[in-house]
Amino acid sequence: MLFAALACAGFICAGLGSHLAPLTARLAGSGERAVMVSLGTSASGLLLLGATAASTGVGFMVLAATGYSLVYLGLGAAGPSENDILHRRVTSEGLATALSVQSLALQLTGALTGLIIGVLPPSPLPWLLGGNVLLAGALLWTRRSKPNPPSLAGSNLHHTDANHSHQDDLKTGRAR
């Protein structure tokens, strides 16, 4: 029964994060920055879970619940921005392949993580290890989240055909 309540809370937080994804992208300045912020939020939640793993008491339970919520809130907020980036950067001919590779990579990562964390002793170590790995993943987006050079801003103004304009937007990575 406890696991069902935790799973339900995780789904609610992920759904709320997904709902907040457009706002996160606007506030962060781009989809890439939104992914970085969202994964950083999830990493903070895992690190908070690690910090409270060996503790008891009501206060630590509240902190652990907050960490758990942050993990799923951040993952939920990252998903739509990641999907938007993928759909903007991959042509329609390669989209199915890219989605399959993404799915296989996530499954492989989940399986390997389960094997690695499964052999670690019950302690804060698995939480802290997972939080640090997720934080490192968020930091990988810092290079990707730099703004585009302003010289491309007016590059498609001379096109009157909407299709050419849309193709230029796809080439420069700008959303309409």
PDB file of C-alpha atoms in Angstrom:
ATOM      1  CA  MET A   1       0.000   0.000   0.000  1.00  0.00           C
ATOM      2  CA  LEU A   2       2.862   2.374   0.805  1.00  0.00           C
ATOM      3  CA  PHE A   3       4.496   1.714  -2.567  1.00  0.00           C
ATOM      4  CA  ALA A   4       1.202   2.473  -4.332  1.00  0.00           C
ATOM      5  CA  ALA A   5       0.951   5.807  -2.520  1.00  0.00           C
ATOM      6  CA  LEU A   6       4.582   6.638  -3.386  1.00  0.00           C
ATOM      7  CA  ALA A   7       4.074   5.698  -7.031  1.00  0.00           C
ATOM      8  CA  CYS A   8       0.923   7.813  -7.186  1.00  0.00           C
ATOM      9  CA  ALA A   9       2.763  10.782  -5.647  1.00  0.00           C
ATOM     10  CA  GLY A  10       5.567  10.333  -8.186  1.00  0.00           C
ATOM     11  CA  PHE A  11       3.094  10.330 -11.089  1.00  0.00           C
ATOM     12  CA  ILE A  12       1.389  13.453  -9.736  1.00  0.00           C
ATOM     13  CA  CYS A  13       4.712  15.277  -9.382  1.00  0.00           C
ATOM     14  CA  ALA A  14       5.839  14.177 -12.868  1.00  0.00           C
ATOM     15  CA  GLY A  15       2.537  15.361 -14.333  1.00  0.00           C
ATOM     16  CA  LEU A  16       2.849  18.696 -12.546  1.00  0.00           C
ATOM     17  CA  GLY A  17       6.426  19.038 -13.817  1.00  0.00           C
ATOM     18  CA  SER A  18       5.296  18.262 -17.356  1.00  0.00           C
ATOM     19  CA  HIS A  19       2.570  20.890 -17.024  1.00  0.00           C
ATOM     20  CA  LEU A  20       5.160  23.429 -15.850  1.00  0.00           C
ATOM     21  CA  ALA A  21       7.635  22.614 -18.665  1.00  0.00           C
ATOM     22  CA  PRO A  22       6.626  25.510 -20.969  1.00  0.00           C
ATOM     23  CA  LEU A  23       6.892  27.969 -18.085  1.00  0.00           C
ATOM     24  CA  THR A  24      10.268  26.499 -17.136  1.00  0.00           C
ATOM     25  CA  ALA A  25      11.505  26.925 -20.717  1.00  0.00           C
ATOM     26  CA  ARG A  26      10.290  30.529 -20.835  1.00  0.00           C
ATOM     27  CA  LEU A  27      11.874  31.402 -17.503  1.00  0.00           C
ATOM     28  CA  ALA A  28      15.116  29.591 -18.341  1.00  0.00           C
ATOM     29  CA  GLY A  29      15.356  31.237 -21.755  1.00  0.00           C
ATOM     30  CA  SER A  30      15.428  28.090 -23.916  1.00  0.00           C
ATOM     31  CA  GLY A  31      14.504  24.427 -23.991  1.00  0.00           C
ATOM     32  CA  GLU A  32      18.126  23.435 -23.461  1.00  0.00           C
ATOM     33  CA  ARG A  33      18.383  25.558 -20.329  1.00  0.00           C
ATOM     34  CA  ALA A  34      15.037  24.197 -19.141  1.00  0.00           C
ATOM     35  CA  VAL A  35      16.415  20.647 -19.383  1.00  0.00           C
ATOM     36  CA  MET A  36      19.492  21.698 -17.412  1.00  0.00           C
ATOM     37  CA  VAL A  37      17.390  23.355 -14.692  1.00  0.00           C
ATOM     38  CA  SER A  38      14.951  20.444 -14.542  1.00  0.00           C
ATOM     39  CA  LEU A  39      17.647  17.787 -14.268  1.00  0.00           C
ATOM     40  CA  GLY A  40      19.367  19.929 -11.634  1.00  0.00           C
ATOM     41  CA  THR A  41      16.100  19.948  -9.686  1.00  0.00           C
ATOM     42  CA  SER A  42      15.922  16.148  -9.882  1.00  0.00           C
ATOM     43  CA  ALA A  43      19.552  15.846  -8.807  1.00  0.00           C
ATOM     44  CA  SER A  44      18.851  18.112  -5.831  1.00  0.00           C
ATOM     45  CA  GLY A  45      15.988  15.839  -4.865  1.00  0.00           C
ATOM     46  CA  LEU A  46      18.172  12.725  -5.040  1.00  0.00           C
ATOM     47  CA  LEU A  47      20.886  14.408  -2.991  1.00  0.00           C
ATOM     48  CA  LEU A  48      18.269  15.417  -0.422  1.00  0.00           C
ATOM     49  CA  LEU A  49      17.063  11.805  -0.297  1.00  0.00           C
ATOM     50  CA  GLY A  50      20.654  10.685   0.238  1.00  0.00           C
ATOM     51  CA  ALA A  51      21.141  13.186   3.029  1.00  0.00           C
ATOM     52  CA  THR A  52      18.048  11.920   4.841  1.00  0.00           C
ATOM     53  CA  ALA A  53      18.410   8.177   4.099  1.00  0.00           C
ATOM     54  CA  ALA A  54      19.967   7.236   7.421  1.00  0.00           C
ATOM     55  CA  SER A  55      17.883   9.652   9.499  1.00  0.00           C
ATOM     56  CA  THR A  56      14.679   9.183  11.441  1.00  0.00           C
ATOM     57  CA  GLY A  57      12.049  11.533  12.708  1.00  0.00           C
ATOM     58  CA  VAL A  58       9.211  13.602  11.303  1.00  0.00           C
ATOM     59  CA  GLY A  59      11.429  16.434  10.068  1.00  0.00           C
ATOM     60  CA  PHE A  60      13.619  14.068   8.082  1.00  0.00           C
ATOM     61  CA  MET A  61      10.531  12.362   6.634  1.00  0.00           C
ATOM     62  CA  VAL A  62       9.283  15.743   5.399  1.00  0.00           C
ATOM     63  CA  LEU A  63      12.699  16.437   3.847  1.00  0.00           C
ATOM     64  CA  ALA A  64      12.720  12.979   2.232  1.00  0.00           C
ATOM     65  CA  ALA A  65       9.209  13.555   0.829  1.00  0.00           C
ATOM     66  CA  THR A  66      10.375  16.905  -0.535  1.00  0.00           C
ATOM     67  CA  GLY A  67      13.380  15.237  -2.166  1.00  0.00           C
ATOM     68  CA  TYR A  68      11.186  12.520  -3.676  1.00  0.00           C
ATOM     69  CA  SER A  69       8.830  15.158  -5.056  1.00  0.00           C
ATOM     70  CA  LEU A  70      11.709  17.177  -6.520  1.00  0.00           C
ATOM     71  CA  VAL A  71      13.052  14.111  -8.336  1.00  0.00           C
ATOM     72  CA  TYR A  72       9.786  13.500 -10.168  1.00  0.00           C
ATOM     73  CA  LEU A  73       8.927  17.176 -10.622  1.00  0.00           C
ATOM     74  CA  GLY A  74      12.280  17.769 -12.332  1.00  0.00           C
ATOM     75  CA  LEU A  75      12.075  14.654 -14.504  1.00  0.00           C
ATOM     76  CA  GLY A  76       8.545  15.595 -15.532  1.00  0.00           C
ATOM     77  CA  ALA A  77       9.623  19.123 -16.464  1.00  0.00           C
ATOM     78  CA  ALA A  78      12.639  17.917 -18.464  1.00  0.00           C
ATOM     79  CA  GLY A  79      10.720  15.472 -20.660  1.00  0.00           C
ATOM     80  CA  PRO A  80       8.724  17.879 -22.857  1.00  0.00           C
ATOM     81  CA  SER A  81      11.745  20.120 -23.453  1.00  0.00           C
ATOM     82  CA  GLU A  82      13.896  17.107 -24.369  1.00  0.00           C
ATOM     83  CA  ASN A  83      11.204  15.925 -26.790  1.00  0.00           C
ATOM     84  CA  ASP A  84      10.919  19.398 -28.318  1.00  0.00           C
ATOM     85  CA  ILE A  85      14.673  19.568 -28.843  1.00  0.00           C
ATOM     86  CA  LEU A  86      14.692  16.098 -30.420  1.00  0.00           C
ATOM     87  CA  HIS A  87      11.827  16.948 -32.785  1.00  0.00           C
ATOM     88  CA  ARG A  88      13.487  20.220 -33.841  1.00  0.00           C
ATOM     89  CA  ARG A  89      16.902  18.671 -34.493  1.00  0.00           C
ATOM     90  CA  VAL A  90      15.997  15.391 -36.215  1.00  0.00           C
ATOM     91  CA  THR A  91      14.392  15.217 -39.655  1.00  0.00           C
ATOM     92  CA  SER A  92      11.107  13.394 -40.035  1.00  0.00           C
ATOM     93  CA  GLU A  93      12.880  10.570 -41.891  1.00  0.00           C
ATOM     94  CA  GLY A  94      15.133   9.836 -38.901  1.00  0.00           C
ATOM     95  CA  LEU A  95      12.704  10.599 -36.092  1.00  0.00           C
ATOM     96  CA  ALA A  96      11.514   7.016 -35.563  1.00  0.00           C
ATOM     97  CA  THR A  97      15.116   5.813 -35.373  1.00  0.00           C
ATOM     98  CA  ALA A  98      16.065   8.600 -32.953  1.00  0.00           C
ATOM     99  CA  LEU A  99      13.088   7.787 -30.707  1.00  0.00           C
ATOM    100  CA  SER A 100      14.016   4.089 -30.749  1.00  0.00           C
ATOM    101  CA  VAL A 101      17.634   4.859 -29.860  1.00  0.00           C
ATOM    102  CA  GLN A 102      16.467   7.179 -27.074  1.00  0.00           C
ATOM    103  CA  SER A 103      14.171   4.490 -25.680  1.00  0.00           C
ATOM    104  CA  LEU A 104      16.854   1.807 -25.822  1.00  0.00           C
ATOM    105  CA  ALA A 105      19.396   4.123 -24.166  1.00  0.00           C
ATOM    106  CA  LEU A 106      16.967   4.875 -21.336  1.00  0.00           C
ATOM    107  CA  GLN A 107      16.220   1.177 -20.834  1.00  0.00           C
ATOM    108  CA  LEU A 108      19.912   0.278 -20.831  1.00  0.00           C
ATOM    109  CA  THR A 109      20.680   3.090 -18.380  1.00  0.00           C
ATOM    110  CA  GLY A 110      17.882   1.943 -16.089  1.00  0.00           C
ATOM    111  CA  ALA A 111      19.052  -1.671 -16.189  1.00  0.00           C
ATOM    112  CA  LEU A 112      22.690  -0.785 -15.508  1.00  0.00           C
ATOM    113  CA  THR A 113      21.701   1.596 -12.730  1.00  0.00           C
ATOM    114  CA  GLY A 114      19.613  -1.105 -11.098  1.00  0.00           C
ATOM    115  CA  LEU A 115      22.512  -3.548 -11.232  1.00  0.00           C
ATOM    116  CA  ILE A 116      25.029  -1.044  -9.843  1.00  0.00           C
ATOM    117  CA  ILE A 117      22.820   0.289  -7.069  1.00  0.00           C
ATOM    118  CA  GLY A 118      21.659  -3.227  -6.244  1.00  0.00           C
ATOM    119  CA  VAL A 119      25.154  -4.273  -5.168  1.00  0.00           C
ATOM    120  CA  LEU A 120      25.745  -1.167  -3.028  1.00  0.00           C
ATOM    121  CA  PRO A 121      25.107  -1.526   0.710  1.00  0.00           C
ATOM    122  CA  PRO A 122      21.853  -0.061   2.060  1.00  0.00           C
ATOM    123  CA  SER A 123      22.967   3.428   3.018  1.00  0.00           C
ATOM    124  CA  PRO A 124      22.864   6.959   1.669  1.00  0.00           C
ATOM    125  CA  LEU A 125      25.513   5.960  -0.917  1.00  0.00           C
ATOM    126  CA  PRO A 126      23.111   4.830  -3.706  1.00  0.00           C
ATOM    127  CA  TRP A 127      21.108   8.056  -3.386  1.00  0.00           C
ATOM    128  CA  LEU A 128      24.197  10.231  -3.350  1.00  0.00           C
ATOM    129  CA  LEU A 129      25.734   8.354  -6.283  1.00  0.00           C
ATOM    130  CA  GLY A 130      22.531   8.711  -8.310  1.00  0.00           C
ATOM    131  CA  GLY A 131      22.240  12.388  -7.421  1.00  0.00           C
ATOM    132  CA  ASN A 132      25.804  13.085  -8.499  1.00  0.00           C
ATOM    133  CA  VAL A 133      25.377  11.212 -11.786  1.00  0.00           C
ATOM    134  CA  LEU A 134      22.169  13.136 -12.518  1.00  0.00           C
ATOM    135  CA  LEU A 135      23.879  16.404 -11.579  1.00  0.00           C
ATOM    136  CA  ALA A 136      26.717  15.577 -13.984  1.00  0.00           C
ATOM    137  CA  GLY A 137      24.101  14.925 -16.677  1.00  0.00           C
ATOM    138  CA  ALA A 138      22.511  18.300 -15.978  1.00  0.00           C
ATOM    139  CA  LEU A 139      25.897  19.985 -16.225  1.00  0.00           C
ATOM    140  CA  LEU A 140      26.381  18.480 -19.700  1.00  0.00           C
ATOM    141  CA  TRP A 141      23.606  20.809 -20.838  1.00  0.00           C
ATOM    142  CA  THR A 142      25.581  23.936 -19.874  1.00  0.00           C
ATOM    143  CA  ARG A 143      27.477  23.815 -23.156  1.00  0.00           C
ATOM    144  CA  ARG A 144      24.240  23.172 -25.062  1.00  0.00           C
ATOM    145  CA  SER A 145      22.359  25.979 -23.315  1.00  0.00           C
ATOM    146  CA  LYS A 146      24.392  28.924 -24.614  1.00  0.00           C
ATOM    147  CA  PRO A 147      22.241  31.364 -26.606  1.00  0.00           C
ATOM    148  CA  ASN A 148      22.379  31.343 -30.382  1.00  0.00           C
ATOM    149  CA  PRO A 149      24.438  34.134 -31.959  1.00  0.00           C
ATOM    150  CA  PRO A 150      22.254  37.160 -32.786  1.00  0.00           C
ATOM    151  CA  SER A 151      23.541  37.309 -36.387  1.00  0.00           C
ATOM    152  CA  LEU A 152      21.054  34.586 -37.361  1.00  0.00           C
ATOM    153  CA  ALA A 153      18.064  36.515 -36.019  1.00  0.00           C
ATOM    154  CA  GLY A 154      16.953  38.076 -39.311  1.00  0.00           C
ATOM    155  CA  SER A 155      18.286  35.467 -41.731  1.00  0.00           C
ATOM    156  CA  ASN A 156      14.894  34.348 -43.042  1.00  0.00           C
ATOM    157  CA  LEU A 157      13.190  37.729 -43.366  1.00  0.00           C
ATOM    158  CA  HIS A 158      13.712  37.834 -47.159  1.00  0.00           C
ATOM    159  CA  HIS A 159      11.644  34.647 -47.685  1.00  0.00           C
ATOM    160  CA  THR A 160       7.985  35.090 -48.521  1.00  0.00           C
ATOM    161  CA  ASP A 161       7.264  31.391 -48.893  1.00  0.00           C
ATOM    162  CA  ALA A 162       6.220  29.934 -45.502  1.00  0.00           C
ATOM    163  CA  ASN A 163       7.827  26.581 -46.293  1.00  0.00           C
ATOM    164  CA  HIS A 164      11.261  28.132 -46.905  1.00  0.00           C
ATOM    165  CA  SER A 165      10.892  30.206 -43.749  1.00  0.00           C
ATOM    166  CA  HIS A 166      10.001  27.099 -41.735  1.00  0.00           C
ATOM    167  CA  GLN A 167      12.985  25.217 -43.204  1.00  0.00           C
ATOM    168  CA  ASP A 168      15.289  28.078 -42.180  1.00  0.00           C
ATOM    169  CA  ASP A 169      13.821  27.938 -38.671  1.00  0.00           C
ATOM    170  CA  LEU A 170      14.582  24.229 -38.509  1.00  0.00           C
ATOM    171  CA  LYS A 171      18.166  24.785 -39.717  1.00  0.00           C
ATOM    172  CA  THR A 172      18.872  27.490 -37.131  1.00  0.00           C
ATOM    173  CA  GLY A 173      17.081  25.647 -34.314  1.00  0.00           C
ATOM    174  CA  ARG A 174      14.570  28.399 -33.671  1.00  0.00           C
ATOM    175  CA  ALA A 175      10.962  27.661 -32.768  1.00  0.00           C
ATOM    176  CA  ARG A 176       8.142  29.505 -34.505  1.00  0.00           C
TER     177      ARG A 176
END
